[in-house]
PDB file of C-alpha atoms in Angstrom:
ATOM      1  CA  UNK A  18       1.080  -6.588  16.457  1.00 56.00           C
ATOM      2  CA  UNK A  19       2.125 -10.056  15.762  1.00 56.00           C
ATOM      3  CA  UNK A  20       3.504 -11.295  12.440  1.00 62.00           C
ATOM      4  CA  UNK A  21       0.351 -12.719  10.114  1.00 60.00           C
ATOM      5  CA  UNK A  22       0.997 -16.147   8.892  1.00 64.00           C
ATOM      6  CA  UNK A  23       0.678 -15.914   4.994  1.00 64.00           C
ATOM      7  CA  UNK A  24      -2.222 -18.476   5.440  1.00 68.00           C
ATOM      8  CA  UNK A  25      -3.961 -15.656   7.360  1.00 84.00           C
ATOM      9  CA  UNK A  26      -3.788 -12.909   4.677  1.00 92.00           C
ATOM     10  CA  UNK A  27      -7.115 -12.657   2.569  1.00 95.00           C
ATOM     11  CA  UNK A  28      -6.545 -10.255  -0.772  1.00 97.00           C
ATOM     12  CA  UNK A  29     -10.166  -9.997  -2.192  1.00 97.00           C
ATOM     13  CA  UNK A  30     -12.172  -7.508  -3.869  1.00 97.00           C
ATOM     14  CA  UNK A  31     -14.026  -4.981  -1.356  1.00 97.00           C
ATOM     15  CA  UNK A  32     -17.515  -3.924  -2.303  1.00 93.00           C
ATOM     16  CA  UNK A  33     -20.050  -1.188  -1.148  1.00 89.00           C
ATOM     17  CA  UNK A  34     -20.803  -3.547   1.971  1.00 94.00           C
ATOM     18  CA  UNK A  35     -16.780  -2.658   3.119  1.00 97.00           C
ATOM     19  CA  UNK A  36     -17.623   0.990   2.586  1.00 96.00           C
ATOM     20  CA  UNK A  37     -17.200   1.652   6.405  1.00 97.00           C
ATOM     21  CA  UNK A  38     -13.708  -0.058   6.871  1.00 97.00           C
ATOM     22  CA  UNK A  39     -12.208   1.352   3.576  1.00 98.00           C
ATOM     23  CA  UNK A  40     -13.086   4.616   5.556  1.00 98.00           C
ATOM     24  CA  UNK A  41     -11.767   3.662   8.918  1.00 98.00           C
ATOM     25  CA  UNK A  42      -8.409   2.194   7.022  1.00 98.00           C
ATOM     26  CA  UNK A  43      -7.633   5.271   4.915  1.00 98.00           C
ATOM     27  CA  UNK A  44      -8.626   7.833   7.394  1.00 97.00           C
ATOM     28  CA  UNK A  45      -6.365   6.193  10.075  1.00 98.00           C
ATOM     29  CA  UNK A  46      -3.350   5.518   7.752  1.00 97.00           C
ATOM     30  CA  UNK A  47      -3.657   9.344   6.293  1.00 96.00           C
ATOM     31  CA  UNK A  48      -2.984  10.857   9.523  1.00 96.00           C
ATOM     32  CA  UNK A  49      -0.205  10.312   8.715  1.00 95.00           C
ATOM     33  CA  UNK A  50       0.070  13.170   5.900  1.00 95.00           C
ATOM     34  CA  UNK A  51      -0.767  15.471   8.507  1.00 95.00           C
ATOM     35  CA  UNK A  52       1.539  18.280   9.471  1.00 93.00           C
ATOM     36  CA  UNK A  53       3.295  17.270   6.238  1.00 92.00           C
ATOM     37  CA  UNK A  54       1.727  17.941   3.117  1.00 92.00           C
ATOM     38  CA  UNK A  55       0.872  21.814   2.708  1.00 92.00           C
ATOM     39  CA  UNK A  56      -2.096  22.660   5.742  1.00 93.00           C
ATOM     40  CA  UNK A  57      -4.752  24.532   2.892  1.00 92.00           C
ATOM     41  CA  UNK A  58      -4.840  20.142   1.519  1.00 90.00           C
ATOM     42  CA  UNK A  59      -5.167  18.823   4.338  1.00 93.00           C
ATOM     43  CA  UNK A  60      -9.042  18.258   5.779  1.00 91.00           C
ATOM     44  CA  UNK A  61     -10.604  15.844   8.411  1.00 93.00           C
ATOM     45  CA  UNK A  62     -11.791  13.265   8.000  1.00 95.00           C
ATOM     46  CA  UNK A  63      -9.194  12.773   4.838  1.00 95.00           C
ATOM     47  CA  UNK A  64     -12.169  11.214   2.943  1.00 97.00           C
ATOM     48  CA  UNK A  65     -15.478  11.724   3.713  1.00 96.00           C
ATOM     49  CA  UNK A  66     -18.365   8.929   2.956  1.00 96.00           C
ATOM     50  CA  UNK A  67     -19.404  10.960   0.167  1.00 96.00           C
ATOM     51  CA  UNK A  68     -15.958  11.059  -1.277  1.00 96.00           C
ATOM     52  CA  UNK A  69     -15.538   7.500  -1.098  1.00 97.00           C
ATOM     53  CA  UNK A  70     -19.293   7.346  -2.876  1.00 96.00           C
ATOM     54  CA  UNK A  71     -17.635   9.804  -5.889  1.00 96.00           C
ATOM     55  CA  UNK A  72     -14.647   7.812  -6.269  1.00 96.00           C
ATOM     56  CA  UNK A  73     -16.524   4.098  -6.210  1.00 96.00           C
ATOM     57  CA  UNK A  74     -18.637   5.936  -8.664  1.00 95.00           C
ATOM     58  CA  UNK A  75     -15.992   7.222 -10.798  1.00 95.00           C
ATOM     59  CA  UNK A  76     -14.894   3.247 -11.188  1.00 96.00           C
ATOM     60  CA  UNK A  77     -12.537   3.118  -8.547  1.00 97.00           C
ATOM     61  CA  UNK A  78     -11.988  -0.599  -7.586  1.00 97.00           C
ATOM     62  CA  UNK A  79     -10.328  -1.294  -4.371  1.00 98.00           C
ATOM     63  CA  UNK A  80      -9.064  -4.703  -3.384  1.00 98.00           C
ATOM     64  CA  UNK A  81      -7.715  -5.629   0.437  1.00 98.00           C
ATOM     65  CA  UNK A  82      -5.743  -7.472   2.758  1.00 98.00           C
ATOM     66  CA  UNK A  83      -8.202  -9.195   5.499  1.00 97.00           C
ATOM     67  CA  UNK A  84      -6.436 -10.859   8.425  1.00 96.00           C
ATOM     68  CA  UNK A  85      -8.263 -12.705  11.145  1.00 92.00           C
ATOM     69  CA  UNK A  86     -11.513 -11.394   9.676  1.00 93.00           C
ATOM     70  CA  UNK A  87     -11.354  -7.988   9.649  1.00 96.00           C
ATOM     71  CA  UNK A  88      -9.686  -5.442   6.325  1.00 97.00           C
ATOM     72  CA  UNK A  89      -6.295  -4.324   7.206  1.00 98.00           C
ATOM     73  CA  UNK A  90      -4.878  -2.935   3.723  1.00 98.00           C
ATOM     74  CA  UNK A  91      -6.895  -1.396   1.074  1.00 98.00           C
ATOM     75  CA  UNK A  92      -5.432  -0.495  -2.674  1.00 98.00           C
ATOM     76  CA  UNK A  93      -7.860   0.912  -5.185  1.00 98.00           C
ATOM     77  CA  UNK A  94      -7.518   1.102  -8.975  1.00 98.00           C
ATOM     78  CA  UNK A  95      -8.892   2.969 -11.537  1.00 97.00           C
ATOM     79  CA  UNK A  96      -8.886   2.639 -15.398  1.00 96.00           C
ATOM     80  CA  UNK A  97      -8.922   5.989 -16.778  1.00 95.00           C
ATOM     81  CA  UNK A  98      -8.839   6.090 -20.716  1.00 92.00           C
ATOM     82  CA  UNK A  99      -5.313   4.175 -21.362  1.00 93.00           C
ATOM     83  CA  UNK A 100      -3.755   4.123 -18.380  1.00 95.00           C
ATOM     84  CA  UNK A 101      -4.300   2.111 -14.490  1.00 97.00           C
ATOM     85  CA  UNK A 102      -4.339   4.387 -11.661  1.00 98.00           C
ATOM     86  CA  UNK A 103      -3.544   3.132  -8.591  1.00 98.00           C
ATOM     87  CA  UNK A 104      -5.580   4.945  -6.043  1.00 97.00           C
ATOM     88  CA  UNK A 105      -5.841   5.226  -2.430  1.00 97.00           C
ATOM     89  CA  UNK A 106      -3.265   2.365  -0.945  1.00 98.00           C
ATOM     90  CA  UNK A 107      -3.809   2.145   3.139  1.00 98.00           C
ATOM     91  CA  UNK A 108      -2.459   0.357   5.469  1.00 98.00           C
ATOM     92  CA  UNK A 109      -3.815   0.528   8.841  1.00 98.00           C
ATOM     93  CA  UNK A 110      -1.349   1.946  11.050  1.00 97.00           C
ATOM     94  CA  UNK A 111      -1.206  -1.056  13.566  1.00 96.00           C
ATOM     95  CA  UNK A 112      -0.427  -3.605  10.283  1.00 97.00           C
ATOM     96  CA  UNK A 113       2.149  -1.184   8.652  1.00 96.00           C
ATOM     97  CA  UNK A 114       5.454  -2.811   8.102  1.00 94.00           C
ATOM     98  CA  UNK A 115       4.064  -6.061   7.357  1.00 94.00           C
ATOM     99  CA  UNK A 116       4.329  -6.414   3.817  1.00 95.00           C
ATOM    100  CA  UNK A 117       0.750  -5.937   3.376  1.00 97.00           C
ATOM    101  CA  UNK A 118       1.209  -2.847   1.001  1.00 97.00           C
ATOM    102  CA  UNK A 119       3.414  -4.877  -0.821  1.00 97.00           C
ATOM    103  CA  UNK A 120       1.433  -8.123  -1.425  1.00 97.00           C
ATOM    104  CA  UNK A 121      -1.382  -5.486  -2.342  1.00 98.00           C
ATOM    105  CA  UNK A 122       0.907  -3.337  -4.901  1.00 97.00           C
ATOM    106  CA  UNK A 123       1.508  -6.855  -6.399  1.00 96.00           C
ATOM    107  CA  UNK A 124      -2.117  -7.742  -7.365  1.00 96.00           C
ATOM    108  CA  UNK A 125      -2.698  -4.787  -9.157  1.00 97.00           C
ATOM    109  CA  UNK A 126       0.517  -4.832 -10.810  1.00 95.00           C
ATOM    110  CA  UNK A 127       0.169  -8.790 -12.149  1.00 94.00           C
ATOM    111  CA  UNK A 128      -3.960  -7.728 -12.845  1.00 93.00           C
ATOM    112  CA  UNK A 129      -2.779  -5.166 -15.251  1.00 94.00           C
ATOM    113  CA  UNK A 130      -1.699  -4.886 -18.431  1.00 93.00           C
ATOM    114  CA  UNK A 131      -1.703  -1.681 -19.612  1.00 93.00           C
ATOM    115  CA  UNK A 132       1.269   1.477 -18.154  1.00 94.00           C
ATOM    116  CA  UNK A 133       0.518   2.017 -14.202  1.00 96.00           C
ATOM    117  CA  UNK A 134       0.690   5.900 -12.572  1.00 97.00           C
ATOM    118  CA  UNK A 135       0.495   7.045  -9.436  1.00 98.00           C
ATOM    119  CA  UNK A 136      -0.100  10.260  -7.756  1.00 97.00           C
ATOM    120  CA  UNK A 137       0.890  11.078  -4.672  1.00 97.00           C
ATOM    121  CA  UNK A 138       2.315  14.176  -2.390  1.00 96.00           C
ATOM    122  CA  UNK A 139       5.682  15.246  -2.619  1.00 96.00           C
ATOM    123  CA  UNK A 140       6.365  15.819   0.855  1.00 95.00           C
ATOM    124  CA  UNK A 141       5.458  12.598   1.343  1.00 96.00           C
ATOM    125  CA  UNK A 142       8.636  10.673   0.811  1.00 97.00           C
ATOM    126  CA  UNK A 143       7.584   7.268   2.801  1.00 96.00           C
ATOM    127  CA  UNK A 144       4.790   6.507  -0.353  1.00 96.00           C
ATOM    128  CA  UNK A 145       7.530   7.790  -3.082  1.00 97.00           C
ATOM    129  CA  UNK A 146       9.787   5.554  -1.452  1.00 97.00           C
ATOM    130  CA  UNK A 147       6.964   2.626  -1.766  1.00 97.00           C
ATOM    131  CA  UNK A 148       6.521   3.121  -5.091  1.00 97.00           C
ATOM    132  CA  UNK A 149      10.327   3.374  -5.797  1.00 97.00           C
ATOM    133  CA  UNK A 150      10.711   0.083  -4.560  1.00 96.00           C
ATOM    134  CA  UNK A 151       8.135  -1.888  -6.666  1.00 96.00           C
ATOM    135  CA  UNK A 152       8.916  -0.089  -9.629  1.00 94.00           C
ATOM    136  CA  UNK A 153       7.593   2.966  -9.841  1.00 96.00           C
ATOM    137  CA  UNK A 154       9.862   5.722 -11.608  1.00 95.00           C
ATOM    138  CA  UNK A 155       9.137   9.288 -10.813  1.00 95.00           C
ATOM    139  CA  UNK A 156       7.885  11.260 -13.926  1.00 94.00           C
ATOM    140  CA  UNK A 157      10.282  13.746 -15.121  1.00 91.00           C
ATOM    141  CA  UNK A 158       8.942  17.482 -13.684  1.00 89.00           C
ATOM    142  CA  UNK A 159       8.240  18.825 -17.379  1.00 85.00           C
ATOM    143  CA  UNK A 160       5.183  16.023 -17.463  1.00 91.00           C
ATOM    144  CA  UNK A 161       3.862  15.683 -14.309  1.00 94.00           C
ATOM    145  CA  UNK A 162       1.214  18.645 -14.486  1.00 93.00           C
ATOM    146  CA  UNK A 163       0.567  17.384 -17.593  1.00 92.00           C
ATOM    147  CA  UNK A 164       0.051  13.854 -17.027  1.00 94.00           C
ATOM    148  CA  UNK A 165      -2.088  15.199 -13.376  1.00 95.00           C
ATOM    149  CA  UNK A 166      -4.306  17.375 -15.638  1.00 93.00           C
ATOM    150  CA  UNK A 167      -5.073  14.332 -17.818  1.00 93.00           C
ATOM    151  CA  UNK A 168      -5.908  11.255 -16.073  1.00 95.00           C
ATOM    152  CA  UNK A 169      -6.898  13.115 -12.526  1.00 95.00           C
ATOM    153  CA  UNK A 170      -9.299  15.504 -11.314  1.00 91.00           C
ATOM    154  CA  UNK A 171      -6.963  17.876  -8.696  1.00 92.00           C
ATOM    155  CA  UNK A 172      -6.836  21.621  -8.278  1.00 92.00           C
ATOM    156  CA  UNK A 173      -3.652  23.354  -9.029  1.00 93.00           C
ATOM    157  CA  UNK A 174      -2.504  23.001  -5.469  1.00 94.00           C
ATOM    158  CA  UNK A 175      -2.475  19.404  -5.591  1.00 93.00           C
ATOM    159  CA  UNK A 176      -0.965  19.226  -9.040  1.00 94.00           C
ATOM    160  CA  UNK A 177       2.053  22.056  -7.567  1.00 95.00           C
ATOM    161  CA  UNK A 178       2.624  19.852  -4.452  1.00 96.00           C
ATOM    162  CA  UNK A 179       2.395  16.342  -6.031  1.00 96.00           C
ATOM    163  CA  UNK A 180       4.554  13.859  -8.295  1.00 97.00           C
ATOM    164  CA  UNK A 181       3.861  11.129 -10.288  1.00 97.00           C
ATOM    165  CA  UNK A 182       5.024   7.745 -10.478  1.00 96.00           C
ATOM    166  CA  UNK A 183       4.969   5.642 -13.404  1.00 95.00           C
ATOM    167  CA  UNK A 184       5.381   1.342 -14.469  1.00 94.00           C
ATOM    168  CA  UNK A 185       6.963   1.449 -16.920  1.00 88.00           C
ATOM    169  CA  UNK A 186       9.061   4.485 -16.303  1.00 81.00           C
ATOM    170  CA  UNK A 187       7.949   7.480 -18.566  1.00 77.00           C
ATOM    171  CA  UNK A 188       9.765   9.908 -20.354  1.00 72.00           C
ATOM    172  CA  UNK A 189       8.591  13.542 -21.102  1.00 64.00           C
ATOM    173  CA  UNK A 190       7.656  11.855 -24.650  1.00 70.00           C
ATOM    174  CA  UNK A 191       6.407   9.039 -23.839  1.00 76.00           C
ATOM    175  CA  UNK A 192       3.997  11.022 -21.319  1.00 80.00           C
ATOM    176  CA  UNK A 193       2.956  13.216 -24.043  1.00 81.00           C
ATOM    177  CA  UNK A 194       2.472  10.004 -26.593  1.00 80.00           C
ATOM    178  CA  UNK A 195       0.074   8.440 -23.437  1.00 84.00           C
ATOM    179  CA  UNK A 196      -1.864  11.805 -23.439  1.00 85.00           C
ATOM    180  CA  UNK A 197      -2.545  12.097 -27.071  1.00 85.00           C
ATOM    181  CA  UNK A 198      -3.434   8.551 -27.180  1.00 81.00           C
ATOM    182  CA  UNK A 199      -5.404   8.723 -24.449  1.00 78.00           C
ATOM    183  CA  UNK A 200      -7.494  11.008 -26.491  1.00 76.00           C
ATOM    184  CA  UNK A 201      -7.617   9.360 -29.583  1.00 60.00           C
ATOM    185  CA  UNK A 202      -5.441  12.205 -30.978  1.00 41.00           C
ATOM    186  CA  UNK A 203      -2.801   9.790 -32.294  1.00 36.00           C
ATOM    187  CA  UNK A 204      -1.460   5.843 -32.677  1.00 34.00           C
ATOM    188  CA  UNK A 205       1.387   3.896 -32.573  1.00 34.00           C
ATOM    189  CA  UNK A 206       3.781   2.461 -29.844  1.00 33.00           C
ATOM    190  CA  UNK A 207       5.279   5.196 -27.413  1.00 35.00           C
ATOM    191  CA  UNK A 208       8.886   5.323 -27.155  1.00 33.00           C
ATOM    192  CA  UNK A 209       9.052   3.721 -24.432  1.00 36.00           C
ATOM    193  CA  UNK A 210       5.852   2.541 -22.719  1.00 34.00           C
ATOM    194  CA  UNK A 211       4.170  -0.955 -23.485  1.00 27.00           C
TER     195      UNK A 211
END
């Protein structure tokens, strides 16, 4: 797959009308996961139409990468209480290694203002490594159920075989100070989260 010109890459919001490509995109990129993350998590199709319904639903809003007309990279975010999720990030398979992911990463970062986390599997080191790189810190073990349990909806599996990644990093107190605040419990600046 050739280069794209930067004059070829599109970011805009997608929309219920991009429902079928946000499908084909994250289905094709999650094969990926397969024969990695434990077998009793992993299911085909990845997401199902009705999934992608819930999570649109739930106020999941996914921006992407066109090129040459057609959706190459999709990144979804979701504001849950006081925190930004970043949700779903695809990259069709063909377009991987083309800085797509990272011009997509980007836009959500500079969009947001409030602390970023991100979910993801541990055995899948490629994403970690994403994240890593555009400054993500992994969430100290002590808070990442914790922090899971709060902002996501997972089963225990998924919270056992997943991390999270945080912008700004976050400390086992600071992730407790996001939780409480999150639910009104208490106020005041964190330690160390913005």
């Amino acid at each position: 797959m050739p280069t794209p010109d930067q004059n070829e890459r599109i970011i805009r919001p997608c929309d219920h009308d991009d429902a079928g490509a946000l499908l084909s995109i994250i289905n094709a990129a999650a094969k990926a996961y397969h024969g990695v993350i434990p077998a009793d998590c992993w299911h085909e199709p990845y997401m199902s139409e009705g999934e992608l319904h819930d999570e649109l639903a739930a106020g999941v809003g996914f921006i992407g990468c066109e090129i040459r007309g057609a959706l190459v990279g999709v990144m979804g975010i979701q504001r849950v209480r006081n925190v930004d999720l970043i949700r779903h990030a695809y990259v069709q398979p063909a377009w991987q290694g083309h800085g797509i992911g990272h011009i997509l990463i980007e836009q959500l970062r500079a969009a947001s203002e409030r602390p970023l986390l991100v979910g993801t599997w541990l055995a899948a080191t490629w994403a970690i490594r994403f994240y890593q790189q555009h400054g993500f810190q992994l969430v100290p073990e002590d808070s990442k159920a914790r922090l899971l349990a709060a902002y996501w909806t997972v089963s225990p599996r998924q919270i056992a075989t997943s991390v999270v990644l945080a912008s700004p990093a976050v400390a086992v107190t600071d992730a407790m100070w996001l939780i409480e605040r999150g639910s009104g419990e208490t106020a005041g600046a964190a330690p160390g989260v913005r």
